[in-house]
Amino acid sequence: MDFDLSDDQRLLADSVTRLMADRYGFEARKGYLKDPAGWSAAMWGQYAELGLLGLPFAEEHGGYGGGPVDVMLVMQEFGRALALEPYLATVVLGGTALQLAGSTAQQGEILPAVAEGRMKLAFAHGEREARYDLPFVRTTAKRSAGGWVLDGAKSVVFHGDSADRLVVSARVSGDDADEDGIGLFLVDADAAGLARRGYTLRDETRAAEIALHNVAAVPLGEPGAAFPVITRVVEAGIAAMGAEAVGAMEAMHSMTLEYSRTREQFGKPIGTNQVVQHRLAEMLMSMEQGRSMAMLAAMSVTEPDAAERARNISMAKVGYGQAARFVSQQTIQLHGGIGMTEEYAAGHFFRRCLVIEHSFGDTAYHLARLADEVE
Amino acid sequence: MDLRFTQEERAFRDEVRAFIRDNLPPDTAERMRLGHPPRKQDTVTWQRILNKKGWAAISWPKEWGGPGWSAVQRMIFIEENQAAPAPELLSFNITMIGPVLIQFGTEEQKRRFLPRAANLDDWWCQGFSEPGAGSDLASLKTAARLVGDHYVVNGSKIWTSTAHNADWCFLLVRTNPNAAKRQEGISFLLVDMKTPGITVRPIISIDGSHHLNEVFFDDVKVPVAMRVYEENRGWDVAKYLLGNERTGIARLGKSRERVAMAKSAAREVRFNGRRLIEDPAFRQRIAQLEVDMKALQITQYRVVSAGAKKSDGRPDPLSSVLKVKGTELLQASTECAMDAAGPMANPVWAQELAAMANEPDLFAEASEQSTASYLMLRAASIYGGTNEIQKNILSKAVLRL
Ligand SMILES: Cc1cc2nc3c(=O)[nH]c(=O)nc-3n(C[C@H](O)[C@H](O)[C@H](O)COP(=O)(O)OP(=O)(O)OC[C@H]3O[C@@H](n4cnc5c(N)ncnc54)[C@H](O)[C@@H]3O)c2cc1C
Ligand SMILES: Cc1cc2nc3c(=O)[nH]c(=O)nc-3n(C[C@H](O)[C@H](O)[C@H](O)COP(=O)(O)OP(=O)(O)OC[C@H]3O[C@@H](n4cnc5c(N)ncnc54)[C@H](O)[C@@H]3O)c2cc1C
């Protein structure tokens, strides 16, 4: 067991920390939000320059051959800064799908373009009726004269509105909720028959509803056997979001600590009240437990035993989700009225954690999966 | 002792339910059913309908338009109205300023303001908190200097809910900066929001709504006749008002409405291969909320019936129990409704939905509102005295620690 970072990892973390400290203050972020895309193309260029966009890809694809722990370090800083860019969608979700299922030609075309910042991806799997149930796919894929065509609808696709290429799941055979018979497909965002409706989520990041009518698609991997890939893409997403939640918790804890030292009521800082001290101590304990669980997730992403991996990932999602909810709620509580305002940063971290919790299965969903396995 | 409602009380509940069903304007009912907060006009219209029936000034004596209900009847009415859901009676008018004027006001003040407050001809707001005076309300600084027959008010208030809708504000000001105790230099004033020198600045809250405001007072002239009770005795008035406010924050009917919303979402959505409503853990979560609602309801009846028998008019310290437990329950039930919405809890797409009005997406709209009410009600453990402060009150006033 080893929790130490390598020299390279430390360098990576430092450089991202510095970039975000320089360019991603809360005020700067407000400026990025004004862009119609809802995020900063200039920052995206910076991430490309730093090598973040190709971080987990092989060197032959313009990447750095990094692993989930490297991604964790980046996501933690993004969580602390509340980064708005489509990193999760493009590099983590889309990138993982391509790495796991892409042909040599597909990887050779797409991954270098992603690493250089020329192409953005999105992972269009979720459907309205599926809610969190991962194998529930009703969108269909049919073979036609010219290849494959997709029909159906995808819901709450992270950054689906700015993606150039979509990784779409669709059913080739079987019933709605069967694990067998699902395929992954690559679809051009401007393909005929594809309609997108972009909107913001509670945390101000972007997402889209996507409607597909007879849309031409290219298989990514073997059509019908994609469920294990989908599972791993989602696991990578859960791990990355866990790191983001840790960054957000750190930010919330430190702003609350600072506030409790400076805000005075009854002639003394509110942090001199034992109940406030204990609450901050409880937040610290939750945060550290949450951090452990986010690490568990990051270190489980490459675990070869699928059952073990699934169990660890579900445990992590429950653990960091509960921690983030507690820390978020107490952050607002200890700030009093000011914590309820849009102008103050606390509520934005709160809402990022809220969105993370309701993505890729919430606490109840992962607990139920774990409960199913209790012997 | 008997926990069952009497036959008359049951009949009363049915009567209230039927009246709400038959008289709540359908567009208001529909908006509220989807979880939207009422619009200003919804609240005004509904309170006027209730007032016409004699059901607005529910806690006031009959001579000032009260219905003459028992404490239990009042609770039944409030619960039914919240659970319907219908717009709530404007608490600033009915729970706060009305009882204050009845207890402390002059005849002239009562005659001028009470009927208009009951009918919501005047919308009142509460100007207590200041940037430096939140939990420590008695440290407030907004100053009122007596010049002839006017006070001249300077300073600022913050977190003033619905000040942008308000016609009048009840305001705590410092009239004696040199009093031996801070509490002894405070007065309670009634201020017309149209008076020159008042500026209202909106504060947007984390649910995206405009509910809160900052209110600035710059040489605002307030006639002496608009002072309630004696000069420098405003703290007594404020304490009386805060005790009433605390009891009202529990909002059991609102929790009930949120739990119903969670259940109705759960009947529609999938969870781990079945309907969410069939999931044992979800059912236990609902059951737990129902247990907590039952406990709160009985505690509330106990506090209310004890209060009805007391003669000193002072709030029961147990009202702090209601405030803490009631807001914990509100927060747990809004949390449950949001979680039931699943991934649909994340989007903010009301504008998108409106743009595509040809195809209203009611589930999406209700889901968005579930998150909005979860976010807004994080404040329930902050306003009306934070839950930490309520526990301090219990430690001192009840436990004598
Ligand atoms: C099973 C057991 C085994 C033990 N074994 C040993 C042993 O081997 N050697 C040994 O030396 N001692 C031992 N102890 C004693 C133990 O360390 C003390 O019980 C402990 O330090 C608490 O002291 P106390 O019992 O006097 O309680 P108190 O200190 O009187 O505390 C009573 C309560 O008040 C709370 N409290 C006290 N001060 C504060 C504060 N400032 N803020 C908030 N809350 C406060 C405490 O948390 C506690 O809930 C043992 C005790 C137990 C129960
Ligand atoms: C949505 C909303 C609506 C509101 N509406 C109104 C309104 O209409 N009119 C009005 O006048 N006010 C209103 N308020 C203000 C509300 O009453 C105050 O926010 C509240 O009293 C807390 O004050 P504060 O925000 O300054 O927090 P602070 O008093 O600064 O408290 C910050 C934190 O410190 C804790 N704390 C403070 N002192 C102690 C202590 N001694 N022991 C332990 N913990 C302590 C608090 O519990 C809290 O967690 C509203 C507030 C909100 C959020």
mmCIF file of C-alpha atoms in Angstrom, chain A residues 73-259:
data_model
loop_
_atom_site.group_PDB
_atom_site.id
_atom_site.type_symbol
_atom_site.label_atom_id
_atom_site.label_comp_id
_atom_site.label_asym_id
_atom_site.label_seq_id
_atom_site.Cartn_x
_atom_site.Cartn_y
_atom_site.Cartn_z
ATOM 1 C CA LEU A 73 -5.208 15.109 -9.284
ATOM 2 C CA VAL A 74 -6.531 17.224 -12.128
ATOM 3 C CA MET A 75 -10.180 16.756 -11.188
ATOM 4 C CA GLN A 76 -9.488 17.705 -7.599
ATOM 5 C CA GLU A 77 -8.156 21.070 -8.736
ATOM 6 C CA PHE A 78 -11.075 21.461 -11.132
ATOM 7 C CA GLY A 79 -13.419 20.795 -8.230
ATOM 8 C CA ARG A 80 -11.703 23.395 -6.093
ATOM 9 C CA ALA A 81 -12.024 25.966 -8.892
ATOM 10 C CA LEU A 82 -15.458 24.805 -10.108
ATOM 11 C CA ALA A 83 -14.104 24.457 -13.644
ATOM 12 C CA LEU A 84 -16.836 24.619 -16.266
ATOM 13 C CA GLU A 85 -15.063 23.062 -19.235
ATOM 14 C CA PRO A 86 -16.078 19.710 -20.791
ATOM 15 C CA TYR A 87 -13.109 17.799 -19.368
ATOM 16 C CA LEU A 88 -15.124 15.006 -17.762
ATOM 17 C CA ALA A 89 -17.249 14.579 -20.905
ATOM 18 C CA THR A 90 -14.404 14.706 -23.369
ATOM 19 C CA VAL A 91 -11.313 13.259 -21.743
ATOM 20 C CA VAL A 92 -12.725 11.010 -19.052
ATOM 21 C CA LEU A 93 -15.994 9.676 -20.474
ATOM 22 C CA GLY A 94 -15.444 9.966 -24.224
ATOM 23 C CA GLY A 95 -11.735 9.236 -23.899
ATOM 24 C CA THR A 96 -12.280 6.094 -21.845
ATOM 25 C CA ALA A 97 -14.847 4.785 -24.327
ATOM 26 C CA LEU A 98 -12.413 5.258 -27.198
ATOM 27 C CA GLN A 99 -9.510 3.764 -25.320
ATOM 28 C CA LEU A 100 -11.520 0.681 -24.384
ATOM 29 C CA ALA A 101 -13.518 0.088 -27.539
ATOM 30 C CA GLY A 102 -12.072 2.148 -30.374
ATOM 31 C CA SER A 103 -10.391 0.540 -33.345
ATOM 32 C CA THR A 104 -6.793 1.514 -34.082
ATOM 33 C CA ALA A 105 -8.056 3.816 -36.794
ATOM 34 C CA GLN A 106 -10.700 5.437 -34.567
ATOM 35 C CA GLN A 107 -8.214 5.996 -31.762
ATOM 36 C CA GLY A 108 -5.651 7.335 -34.215
ATOM 37 C CA GLU A 109 -8.137 9.831 -35.608
ATOM 38 C CA ILE A 110 -9.862 11.004 -32.460
ATOM 39 C CA LEU A 111 -7.528 10.813 -29.471
ATOM 40 C CA PRO A 112 -4.801 13.086 -30.898
ATOM 41 C CA ALA A 113 -7.476 15.588 -31.909
ATOM 42 C CA VAL A 114 -8.806 15.547 -28.345
ATOM 43 C CA ALA A 115 -5.322 15.876 -26.855
ATOM 44 C CA GLU A 116 -4.634 18.915 -29.023
ATOM 45 C CA GLY A 117 -7.913 20.525 -28.045
ATOM 46 C CA ARG A 118 -9.383 20.267 -31.545
ATOM 47 C CA MET A 119 -12.198 17.859 -30.740
ATOM 48 C CA LYS A 120 -14.694 17.594 -27.917
ATOM 49 C CA LEU A 121 -16.634 14.480 -27.075
ATOM 50 C CA ALA A 122 -19.726 13.594 -25.055
ATOM 51 C CA PHE A 123 -21.036 10.332 -23.691
ATOM 52 C CA ALA A 124 -24.713 10.004 -24.622
ATOM 53 C CA HIS A 125 -25.939 7.032 -22.654
ATOM 54 C CA GLY A 126 -28.593 8.088 -20.130
ATOM 55 C CA GLU A 127 -32.269 8.069 -21.078
ATOM 56 C CA ARG A 128 -35.239 9.651 -19.343
ATOM 57 C CA GLU A 129 -36.896 6.367 -18.501
ATOM 58 C CA ALA A 130 -33.698 4.654 -17.408
ATOM 59 C CA ARG A 131 -33.132 7.057 -14.530
ATOM 60 C CA TYR A 132 -29.990 5.485 -13.001
ATOM 61 C CA ASP A 133 -30.460 1.941 -14.330
ATOM 62 C CA LEU A 134 -27.347 1.429 -16.415
ATOM 63 C CA PRO A 135 -28.467 -1.321 -18.829
ATOM 64 C CA PHE A 136 -31.793 0.350 -19.616
ATOM 65 C CA VAL A 137 -31.406 1.449 -23.235
ATOM 66 C CA ARG A 138 -34.333 2.000 -25.528
ATOM 67 C CA THR A 139 -32.591 3.940 -28.287
ATOM 68 C CA THR A 140 -32.230 1.507 -31.177
ATOM 69 C CA ALA A 141 -29.448 0.791 -33.646
ATOM 70 C CA LYS A 142 -30.349 -0.861 -36.934
ATOM 71 C CA ARG A 143 -28.167 -1.954 -39.748
ATOM 72 C CA SER A 144 -29.097 -0.270 -43.013
ATOM 73 C CA ALA A 145 -27.739 -0.295 -46.514
ATOM 74 C CA GLY A 146 -25.145 2.355 -45.798
ATOM 75 C CA GLY A 147 -24.172 1.224 -42.274
ATOM 76 C CA TRP A 148 -25.944 1.748 -38.955
ATOM 77 C CA VAL A 149 -28.728 4.161 -38.051
ATOM 78 C CA LEU A 150 -29.869 5.244 -34.596
ATOM 79 C CA ASP A 151 -33.325 6.214 -33.331
ATOM 80 C CA GLY A 152 -34.267 7.391 -29.885
ATOM 81 C CA ALA A 153 -33.466 10.034 -27.290
ATOM 82 C CA LYS A 154 -30.711 10.645 -24.756
ATOM 83 C CA SER A 155 -31.141 12.742 -21.625
ATOM 84 C CA VAL A 156 -28.925 14.981 -19.481
ATOM 85 C CA VAL A 157 -25.843 14.394 -21.636
ATOM 86 C CA PHE A 158 -22.999 16.316 -20.006
ATOM 87 C CA HIS A 159 -21.728 18.966 -22.407
ATOM 88 C CA GLY A 160 -23.708 17.317 -25.164
ATOM 89 C CA ASP A 161 -24.301 20.756 -26.641
ATOM 90 C CA SER A 162 -20.664 21.559 -27.330
ATOM 91 C CA ALA A 163 -19.392 18.129 -28.362
ATOM 92 C CA ASP A 164 -18.128 17.590 -31.901
ATOM 93 C CA ARG A 165 -18.508 13.842 -31.737
ATOM 94 C CA LEU A 166 -20.897 11.826 -29.580
ATOM 95 C CA VAL A 167 -20.449 8.365 -28.162
ATOM 96 C CA VAL A 168 -24.014 7.039 -28.175
ATOM 97 C CA SER A 169 -25.334 3.813 -26.689
ATOM 98 C CA ALA A 170 -28.126 2.024 -28.544
ATOM 99 C CA ARG A 171 -29.873 -1.287 -28.446
ATOM 100 C CA VAL A 172 -29.056 -3.776 -31.156
ATOM 101 C CA SER A 173 -31.094 -6.612 -29.682
ATOM 102 C CA GLY A 174 -32.876 -7.790 -26.563
ATOM 103 C CA ASP A 175 -35.268 -6.138 -24.106
ATOM 104 C CA ASP A 176 -35.057 -2.624 -22.689
ATOM 105 C CA ALA A 177 -33.148 -3.591 -19.578
ATOM 106 C CA ASP A 178 -30.930 -6.404 -20.907
ATOM 107 C CA GLU A 179 -27.212 -6.051 -20.450
ATOM 108 C CA ASP A 180 -26.682 -7.975 -23.666
ATOM 109 C CA GLY A 181 -27.487 -6.411 -26.976
ATOM 110 C CA ILE A 182 -26.243 -2.850 -26.397
ATOM 111 C CA GLY A 183 -23.831 -1.168 -28.763
ATOM 112 C CA LEU A 184 -21.762 2.008 -28.658
ATOM 113 C CA PHE A 185 -21.640 4.208 -31.716
ATOM 114 C CA LEU A 186 -19.810 7.284 -32.874
ATOM 115 C CA VAL A 187 -22.033 10.008 -34.250
ATOM 116 C CA ASP A 188 -21.128 13.360 -35.719
ATOM 117 C CA ALA A 189 -22.731 16.131 -33.749
ATOM 118 C CA ASP A 190 -23.986 17.759 -36.951
ATOM 119 C CA ALA A 191 -25.243 14.526 -38.490
ATOM 120 C CA ALA A 192 -28.572 14.705 -40.279
ATOM 121 C CA GLY A 193 -31.462 13.701 -38.009
ATOM 122 C CA LEU A 194 -29.718 14.659 -34.779
ATOM 123 C CA ALA A 195 -31.279 17.472 -32.730
ATOM 124 C CA ARG A 196 -29.740 18.895 -29.572
ATOM 125 C CA ARG A 197 -31.246 21.104 -26.913
ATOM 126 C CA GLY A 198 -28.665 22.552 -24.573
ATOM 127 C CA TYR A 199 -29.355 23.915 -21.097
ATOM 128 C CA THR A 200 -27.572 24.471 -17.814
ATOM 129 C CA LEU A 201 -27.578 22.228 -14.807
ATOM 130 C CA ARG A 202 -27.977 23.490 -11.239
ATOM 131 C CA ASP A 203 -24.228 24.011 -10.987
ATOM 132 C CA GLU A 204 -24.143 26.066 -14.214
ATOM 133 C CA THR A 205 -22.340 23.393 -16.217
ATOM 134 C CA ARG A 206 -23.970 22.527 -19.524
ATOM 135 C CA ALA A 207 -25.886 19.484 -20.679
ATOM 136 C CA ALA A 208 -28.180 18.551 -23.545
ATOM 137 C CA GLU A 209 -31.180 16.500 -24.528
ATOM 138 C CA ILE A 210 -30.439 14.700 -27.762
ATOM 139 C CA ALA A 211 -33.000 13.360 -30.206
ATOM 140 C CA LEU A 212 -31.961 10.887 -32.873
ATOM 141 C CA HIS A 213 -34.041 10.152 -35.979
ATOM 142 C CA ASN A 214 -32.427 7.854 -38.474
ATOM 143 C CA VAL A 215 -28.960 9.137 -37.655
ATOM 144 C CA ALA A 216 -25.983 7.568 -39.426
ATOM 145 C CA ALA A 217 -23.574 6.021 -36.921
ATOM 146 C CA VAL A 218 -20.330 4.069 -36.860
ATOM 147 C CA PRO A 219 -19.917 1.230 -34.347
ATOM 148 C CA LEU A 220 -17.408 1.735 -31.568
ATOM 149 C CA GLY A 221 -16.433 -1.801 -30.688
ATOM 150 C CA GLU A 222 -18.671 -4.753 -31.341
ATOM 151 C CA PRO A 223 -22.352 -3.787 -31.575
ATOM 152 C CA GLY A 224 -24.272 -5.730 -28.974
ATOM 153 C CA ALA A 225 -21.409 -6.308 -26.543
ATOM 154 C CA ALA A 226 -20.857 -2.803 -25.221
ATOM 155 C CA PHE A 227 -22.285 -3.079 -21.715
ATOM 156 C CA PRO A 228 -18.950 -3.869 -20.034
ATOM 157 C CA VAL A 229 -17.446 -0.841 -21.772
ATOM 158 C CA ILE A 230 -20.329 1.389 -20.697
ATOM 159 C CA THR A 231 -19.858 0.173 -17.141
ATOM 160 C CA ARG A 232 -16.178 1.057 -17.194
ATOM 161 C CA VAL A 233 -16.804 4.467 -18.706
ATOM 162 C CA VAL A 234 -19.269 5.211 -15.922
ATOM 163 C CA GLU A 235 -16.827 3.893 -13.309
ATOM 164 C CA ALA A 236 -14.154 6.227 -14.636
ATOM 165 C CA GLY A 237 -16.706 9.048 -14.437
ATOM 166 C CA ILE A 238 -17.603 8.196 -10.850
ATOM 167 C CA ALA A 239 -13.934 8.191 -9.906
ATOM 168 C CA ALA A 240 -13.264 11.524 -11.604
ATOM 169 C CA MET A 241 -16.313 13.149 -10.053
ATOM 170 C CA GLY A 242 -15.237 11.861 -6.651
ATOM 171 C CA ALA A 243 -11.986 13.763 -6.960
ATOM 172 C CA GLU A 244 -13.923 16.827 -8.033
ATOM 173 C CA ALA A 245 -16.153 16.493 -4.978
ATOM 174 C CA VAL A 246 -13.060 16.312 -2.776
ATOM 175 C CA GLY A 247 -11.736 19.535 -4.289
ATOM 176 C CA ALA A 248 -15.116 21.165 -3.709
ATOM 177 C CA MET A 249 -15.242 19.913 -0.105
ATOM 178 C CA GLU A 250 -11.768 21.294 0.567
ATOM 179 C CA ALA A 251 -12.809 24.661 -0.786
ATOM 180 C CA MET A 252 -16.012 24.678 1.282
ATOM 181 C CA HIS A 253 -14.280 23.576 4.441
ATOM 182 C CA SER A 254 -11.584 26.182 4.198
ATOM 183 C CA MET A 255 -13.988 29.019 3.409
ATOM 184 C CA THR A 256 -16.183 27.991 6.344
ATOM 185 C CA LEU A 257 -13.209 27.785 8.668
ATOM 186 C CA GLU A 258 -12.066 31.220 7.578
ATOM 187 C CA TYR A 259 -15.583 32.602 8.016
#
